[in-house]
Short mmCIF file of C-alpha atoms and ligand atoms in Angstrom, two decimals:
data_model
loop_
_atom_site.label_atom_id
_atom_site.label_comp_id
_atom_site.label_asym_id
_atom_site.label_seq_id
_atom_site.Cartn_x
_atom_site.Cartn_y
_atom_site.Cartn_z
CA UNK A 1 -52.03 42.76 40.06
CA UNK A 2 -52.03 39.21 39.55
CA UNK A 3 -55.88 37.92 38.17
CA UNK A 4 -56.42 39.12 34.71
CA UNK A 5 -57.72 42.34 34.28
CA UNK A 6 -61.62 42.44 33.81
CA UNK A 7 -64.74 44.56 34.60
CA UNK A 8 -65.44 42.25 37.20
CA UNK A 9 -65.61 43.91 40.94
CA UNK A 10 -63.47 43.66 42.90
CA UNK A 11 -65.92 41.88 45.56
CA UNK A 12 -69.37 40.54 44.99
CA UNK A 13 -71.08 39.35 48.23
CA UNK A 14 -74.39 37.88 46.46
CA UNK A 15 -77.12 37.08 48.48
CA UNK A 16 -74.76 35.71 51.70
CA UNK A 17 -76.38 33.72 54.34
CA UNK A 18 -73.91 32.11 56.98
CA UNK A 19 -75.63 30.08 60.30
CA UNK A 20 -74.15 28.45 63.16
CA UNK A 21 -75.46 25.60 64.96
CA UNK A 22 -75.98 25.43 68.50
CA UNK A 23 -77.44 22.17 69.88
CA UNK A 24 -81.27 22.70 68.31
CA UNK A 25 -80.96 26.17 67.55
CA UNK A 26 -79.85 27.72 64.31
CA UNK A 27 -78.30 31.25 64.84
CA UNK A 28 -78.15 33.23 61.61
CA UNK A 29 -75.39 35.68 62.03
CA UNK A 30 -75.59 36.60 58.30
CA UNK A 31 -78.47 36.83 56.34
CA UNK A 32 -79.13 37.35 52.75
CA UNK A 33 -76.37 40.07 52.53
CA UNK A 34 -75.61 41.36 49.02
CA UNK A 35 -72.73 43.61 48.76
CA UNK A 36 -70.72 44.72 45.60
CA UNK A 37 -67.52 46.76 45.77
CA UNK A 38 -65.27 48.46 42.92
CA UNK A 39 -61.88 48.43 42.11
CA UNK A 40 -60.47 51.49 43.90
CA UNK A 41 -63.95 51.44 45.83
CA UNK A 42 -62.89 52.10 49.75
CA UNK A 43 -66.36 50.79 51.56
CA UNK A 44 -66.97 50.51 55.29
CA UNK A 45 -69.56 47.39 56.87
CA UNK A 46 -70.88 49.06 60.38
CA UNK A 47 -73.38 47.99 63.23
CA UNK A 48 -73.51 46.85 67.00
CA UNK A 49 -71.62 44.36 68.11
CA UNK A 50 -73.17 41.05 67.55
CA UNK A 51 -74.47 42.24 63.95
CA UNK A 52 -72.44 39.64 61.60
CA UNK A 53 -69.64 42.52 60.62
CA UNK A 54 -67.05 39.74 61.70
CA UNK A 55 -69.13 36.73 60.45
CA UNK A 56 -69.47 38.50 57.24
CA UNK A 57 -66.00 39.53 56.74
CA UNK A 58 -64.78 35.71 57.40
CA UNK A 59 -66.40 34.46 54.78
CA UNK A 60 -65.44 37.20 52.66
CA UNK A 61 -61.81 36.04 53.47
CA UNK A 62 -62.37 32.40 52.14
CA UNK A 63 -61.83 31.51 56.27
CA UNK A 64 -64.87 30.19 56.80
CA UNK A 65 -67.92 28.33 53.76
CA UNK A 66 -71.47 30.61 53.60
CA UNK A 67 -74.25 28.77 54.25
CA UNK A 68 -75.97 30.37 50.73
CA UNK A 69 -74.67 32.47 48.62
CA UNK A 70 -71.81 33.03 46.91
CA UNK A 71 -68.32 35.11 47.22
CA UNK A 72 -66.71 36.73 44.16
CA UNK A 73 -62.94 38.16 43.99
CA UNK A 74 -62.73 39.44 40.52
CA UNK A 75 -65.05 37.86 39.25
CA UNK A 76 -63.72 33.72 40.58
CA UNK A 77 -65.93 31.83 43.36
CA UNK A 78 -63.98 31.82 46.38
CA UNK A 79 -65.55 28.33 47.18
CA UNK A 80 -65.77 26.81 43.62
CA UNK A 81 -61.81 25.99 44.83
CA UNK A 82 -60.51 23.04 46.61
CA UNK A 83 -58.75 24.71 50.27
CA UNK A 84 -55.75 24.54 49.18
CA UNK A 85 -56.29 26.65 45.64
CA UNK A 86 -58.29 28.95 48.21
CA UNK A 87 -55.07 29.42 50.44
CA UNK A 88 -52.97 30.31 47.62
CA UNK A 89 -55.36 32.54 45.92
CA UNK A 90 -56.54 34.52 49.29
CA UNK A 91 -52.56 34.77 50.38
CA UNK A 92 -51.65 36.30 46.78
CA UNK A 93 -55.04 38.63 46.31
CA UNK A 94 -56.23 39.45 49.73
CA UNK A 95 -54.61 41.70 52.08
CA UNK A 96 -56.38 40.62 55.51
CA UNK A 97 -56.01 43.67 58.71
CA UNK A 98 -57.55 42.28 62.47
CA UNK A 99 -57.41 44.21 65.36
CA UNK A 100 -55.03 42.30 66.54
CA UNK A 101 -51.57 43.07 64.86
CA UNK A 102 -50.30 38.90 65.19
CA UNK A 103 -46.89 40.53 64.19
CA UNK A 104 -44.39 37.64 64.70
CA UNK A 105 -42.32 38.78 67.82
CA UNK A 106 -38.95 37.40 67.19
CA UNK A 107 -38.70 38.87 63.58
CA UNK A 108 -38.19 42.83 62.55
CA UNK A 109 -40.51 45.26 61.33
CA UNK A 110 -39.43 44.29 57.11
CA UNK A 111 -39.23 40.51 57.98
CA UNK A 112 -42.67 40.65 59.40
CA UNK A 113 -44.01 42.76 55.71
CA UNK A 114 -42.08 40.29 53.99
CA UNK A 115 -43.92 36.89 55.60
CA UNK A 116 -46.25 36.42 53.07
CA UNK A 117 -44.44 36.14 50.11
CA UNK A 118 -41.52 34.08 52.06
CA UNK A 119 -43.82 32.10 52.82
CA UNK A 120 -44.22 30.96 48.95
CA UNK A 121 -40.47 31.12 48.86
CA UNK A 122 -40.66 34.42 47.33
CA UNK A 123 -38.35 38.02 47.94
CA UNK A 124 -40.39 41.30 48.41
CA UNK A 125 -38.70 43.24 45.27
CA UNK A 126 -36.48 45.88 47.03
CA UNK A 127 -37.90 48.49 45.06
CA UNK A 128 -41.56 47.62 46.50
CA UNK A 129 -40.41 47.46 50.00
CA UNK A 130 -38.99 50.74 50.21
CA UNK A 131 -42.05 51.93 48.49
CA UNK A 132 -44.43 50.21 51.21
CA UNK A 133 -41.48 51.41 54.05
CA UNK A 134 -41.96 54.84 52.75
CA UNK A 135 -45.60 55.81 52.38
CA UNK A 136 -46.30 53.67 55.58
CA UNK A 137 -43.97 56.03 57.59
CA UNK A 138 -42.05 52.74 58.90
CA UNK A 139 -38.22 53.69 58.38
CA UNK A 140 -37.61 53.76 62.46
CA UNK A 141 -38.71 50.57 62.85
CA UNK A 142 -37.51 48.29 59.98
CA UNK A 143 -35.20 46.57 62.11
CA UNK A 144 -36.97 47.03 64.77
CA UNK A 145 -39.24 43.59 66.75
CA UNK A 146 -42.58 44.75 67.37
CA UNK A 147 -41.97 44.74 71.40
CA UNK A 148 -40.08 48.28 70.76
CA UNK A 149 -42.71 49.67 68.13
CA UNK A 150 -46.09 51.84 69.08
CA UNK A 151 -49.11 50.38 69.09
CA UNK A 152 -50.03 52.60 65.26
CA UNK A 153 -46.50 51.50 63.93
CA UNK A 154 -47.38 47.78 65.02
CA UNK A 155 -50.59 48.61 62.98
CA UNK A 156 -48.89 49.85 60.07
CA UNK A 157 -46.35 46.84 60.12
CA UNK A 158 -49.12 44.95 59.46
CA UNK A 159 -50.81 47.08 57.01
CA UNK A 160 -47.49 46.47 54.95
CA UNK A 161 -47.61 42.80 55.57
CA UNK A 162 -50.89 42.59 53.95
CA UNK A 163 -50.31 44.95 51.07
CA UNK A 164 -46.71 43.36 50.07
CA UNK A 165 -48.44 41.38 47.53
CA UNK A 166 -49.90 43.98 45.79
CA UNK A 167 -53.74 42.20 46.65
CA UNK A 168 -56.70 43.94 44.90
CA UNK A 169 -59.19 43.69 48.02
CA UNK A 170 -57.99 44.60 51.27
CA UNK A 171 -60.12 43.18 53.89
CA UNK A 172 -60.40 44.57 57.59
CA UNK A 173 -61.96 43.91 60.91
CA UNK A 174 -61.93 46.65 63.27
CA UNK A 175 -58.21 47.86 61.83
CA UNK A 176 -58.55 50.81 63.97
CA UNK A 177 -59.59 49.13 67.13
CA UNK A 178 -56.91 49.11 69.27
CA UNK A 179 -55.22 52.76 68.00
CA UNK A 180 -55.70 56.38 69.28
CA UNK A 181 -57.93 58.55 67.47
CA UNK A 182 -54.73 60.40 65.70
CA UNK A 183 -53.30 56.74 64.67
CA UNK A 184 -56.84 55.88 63.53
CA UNK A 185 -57.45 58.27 61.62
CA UNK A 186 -53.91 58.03 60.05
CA UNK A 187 -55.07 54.03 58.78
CA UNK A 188 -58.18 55.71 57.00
CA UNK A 189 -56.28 58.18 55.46
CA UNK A 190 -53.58 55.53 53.97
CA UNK A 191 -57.06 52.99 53.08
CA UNK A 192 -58.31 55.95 51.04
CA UNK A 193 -54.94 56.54 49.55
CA UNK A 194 -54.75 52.94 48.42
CA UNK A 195 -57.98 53.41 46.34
CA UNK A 196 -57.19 56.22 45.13
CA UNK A 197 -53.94 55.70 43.71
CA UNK A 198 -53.69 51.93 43.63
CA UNK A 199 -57.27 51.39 42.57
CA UNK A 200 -57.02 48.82 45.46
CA UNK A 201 -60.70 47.45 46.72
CA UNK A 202 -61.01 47.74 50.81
CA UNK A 203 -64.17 46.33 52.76
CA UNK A 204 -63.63 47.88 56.57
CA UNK A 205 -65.59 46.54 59.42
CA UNK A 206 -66.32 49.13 62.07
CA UNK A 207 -68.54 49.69 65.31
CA UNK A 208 -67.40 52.93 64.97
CA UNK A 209 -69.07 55.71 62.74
CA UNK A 210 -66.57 58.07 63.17
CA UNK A 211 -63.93 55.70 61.40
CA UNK A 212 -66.83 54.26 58.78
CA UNK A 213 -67.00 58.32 57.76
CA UNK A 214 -63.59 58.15 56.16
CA UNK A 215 -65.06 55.36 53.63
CA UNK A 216 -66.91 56.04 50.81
CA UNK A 217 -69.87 54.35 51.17
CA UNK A 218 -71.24 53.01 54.38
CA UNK A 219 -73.28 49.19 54.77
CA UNK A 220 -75.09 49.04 58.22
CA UNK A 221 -76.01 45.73 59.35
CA UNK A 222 -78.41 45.16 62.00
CA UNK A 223 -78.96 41.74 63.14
CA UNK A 224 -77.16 39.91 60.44
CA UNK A 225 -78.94 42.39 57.13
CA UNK A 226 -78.10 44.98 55.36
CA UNK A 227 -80.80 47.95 57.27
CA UNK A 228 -78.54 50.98 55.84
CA UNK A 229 -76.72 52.06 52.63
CA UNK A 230 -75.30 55.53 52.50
CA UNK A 231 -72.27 57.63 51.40
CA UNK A 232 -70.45 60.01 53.67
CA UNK A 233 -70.41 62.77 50.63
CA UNK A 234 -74.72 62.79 51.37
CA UNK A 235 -73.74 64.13 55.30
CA UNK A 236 -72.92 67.33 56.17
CA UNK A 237 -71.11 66.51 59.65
CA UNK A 238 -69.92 62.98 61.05
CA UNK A 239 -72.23 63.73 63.52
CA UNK A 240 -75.41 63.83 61.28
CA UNK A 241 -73.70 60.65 59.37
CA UNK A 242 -73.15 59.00 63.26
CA UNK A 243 -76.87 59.91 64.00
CA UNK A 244 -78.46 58.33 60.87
CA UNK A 245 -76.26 55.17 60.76
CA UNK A 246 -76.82 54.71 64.38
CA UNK A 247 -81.06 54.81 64.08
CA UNK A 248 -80.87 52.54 61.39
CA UNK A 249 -78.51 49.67 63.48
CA UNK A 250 -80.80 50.12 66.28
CA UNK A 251 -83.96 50.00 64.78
CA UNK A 252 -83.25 47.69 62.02
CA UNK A 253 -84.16 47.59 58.65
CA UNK A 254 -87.97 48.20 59.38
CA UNK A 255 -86.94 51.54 59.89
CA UNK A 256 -84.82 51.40 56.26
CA UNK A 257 -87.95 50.98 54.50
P1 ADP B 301 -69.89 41.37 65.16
O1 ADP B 301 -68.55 41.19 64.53
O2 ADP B 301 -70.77 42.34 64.42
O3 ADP B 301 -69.80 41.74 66.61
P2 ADP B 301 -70.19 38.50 64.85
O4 ADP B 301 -70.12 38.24 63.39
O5 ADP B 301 -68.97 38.22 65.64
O6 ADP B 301 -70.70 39.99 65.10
O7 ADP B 301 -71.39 37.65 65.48
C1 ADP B 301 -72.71 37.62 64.94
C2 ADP B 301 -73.53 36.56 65.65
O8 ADP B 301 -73.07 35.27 65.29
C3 ADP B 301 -73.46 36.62 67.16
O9 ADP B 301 -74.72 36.27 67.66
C4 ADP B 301 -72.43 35.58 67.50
O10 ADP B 301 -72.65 35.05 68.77
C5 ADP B 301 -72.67 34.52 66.42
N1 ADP B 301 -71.44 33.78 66.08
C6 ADP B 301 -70.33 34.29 65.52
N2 ADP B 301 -69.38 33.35 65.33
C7 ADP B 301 -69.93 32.19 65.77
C8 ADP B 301 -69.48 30.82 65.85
N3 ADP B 301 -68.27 30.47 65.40
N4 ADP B 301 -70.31 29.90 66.37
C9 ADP B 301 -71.55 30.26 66.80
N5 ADP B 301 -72.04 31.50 66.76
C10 ADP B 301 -71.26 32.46 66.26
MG1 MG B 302 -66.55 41.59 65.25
#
């Protein structure tokens, strides 16, 4: 995996505060947001839109600096490096999934998994890419450019892109966003997988409860703080699990307490 094996987690958000400044006005989008997740853990960061999930999950990623607070990848301060130590070490042990596949159009579907080590001047092991080819379901489209691939094989494509290096947190914003429900549900399925038998760490953003069910354990933000901590095994039904994350984005963390 890459960082020397410890007892570390995988991810330790501690005590994450992140504003932006607009002329005179100071908008916190994250605030005070603690957050620690296992190797193998598979944990899912919900709330409205405007609630810091993306905020959050940027400075997770090392793409933008916290205001306060501090990120740890097993158990190294993403922002004790200098930018370019941080660029090598999120491109070698973070797997990053948007919404947004940003496949590269003129390349096929194994040159596009392969980008990240090529670009350290590295080969993807041929043994690893036909593993990653495999359990993604991505043998149609190999040699395929993404203009001839489905939306949930554009998804997967770069699924494999981000797990070619083996990375021991998987980060995702909205991964599910802009798939049918069957592709969707197909992602969570191959996140959980990951954890299971990888011991792979994934933090998934999600407005969506019926996609944050398929985690583990559930954070619900509400105006940039944690308001909700809960695990799907607790719920009977999404539905009850929709119903209780849902009061607790809308009415805050007043409500938590
Ligand atoms: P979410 O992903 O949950 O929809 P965001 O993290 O995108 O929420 O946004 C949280 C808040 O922070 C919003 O009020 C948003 O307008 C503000 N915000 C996010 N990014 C910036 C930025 N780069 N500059 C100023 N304000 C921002
Ligand atoms: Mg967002």
């Amino acid at each position: 995996m890459g960082i020397a094996a410890s007892s570390a987690p995988a991810l330790l958000v501690d005590r994450l505060t992140k504003s932006f400044q607009h002329g005179n006005e100071t908008i916190e989008a994250v605030k005070d947001v603690s957050i620690r997740v296992n190797p193998g853990d598979f944990v899912a960061v919900m709330g409205p839109s405007g609630s810091g999930k993306s905020t959050l999950l940027n400075v997770v990623a090392g793409l933008t600096a916290p205001t306060e607070g501090a990120v740890r990848i097993s158990g190294l301060n993403l922002f004790d490096m200098s930018d370019h130590e941080r660029t090598l070490f999120r491109r070698r042990h973070i797997g990053l999934v948007f919404q947004s596949f940003n496949l590269i159009p003129s390349l096929t579907g194994e040159e596009n998994i392969s980008l990240p080590l090529l670009l350290g001047g590295e080969k993807v092991p041929a043994e690893r890419m036909a593993t990653l080819i495999e359990r993604l379901g991505l043998d149609r489209v190999r040699s395929r450019r993404p203009d001839s691939m489905s939306g949930g094989e554009q998804q997967r494509v770069a699924i494999g892109r981000a797990l070619v290096t083996a990375p021991s947190l998987i980060l995702a914003d909205e991964p599910t966003g802009s798939l049918d429900s069957v592709n969707g549900r197909k992602l969570c399925e191959s996140f959980a997988r990951l954890c299971a038998e990888d011991g792979a760490a994934v933090l998934m953003v999600t407005h969506n409860p019926a996609v944050a069910f398929f985690a583990e354990r559930t954070v619900v933000l509400h105006d940039g703080r944690v308001a909700h901590e809960c695990r799907s095994k607790d719920y009977g039904s999404v539905q009850e699990f929709a119903g209780d994350c849902l009061a607790h984005s809308e009415s805050g963390r007043e409500a938590a307490s």
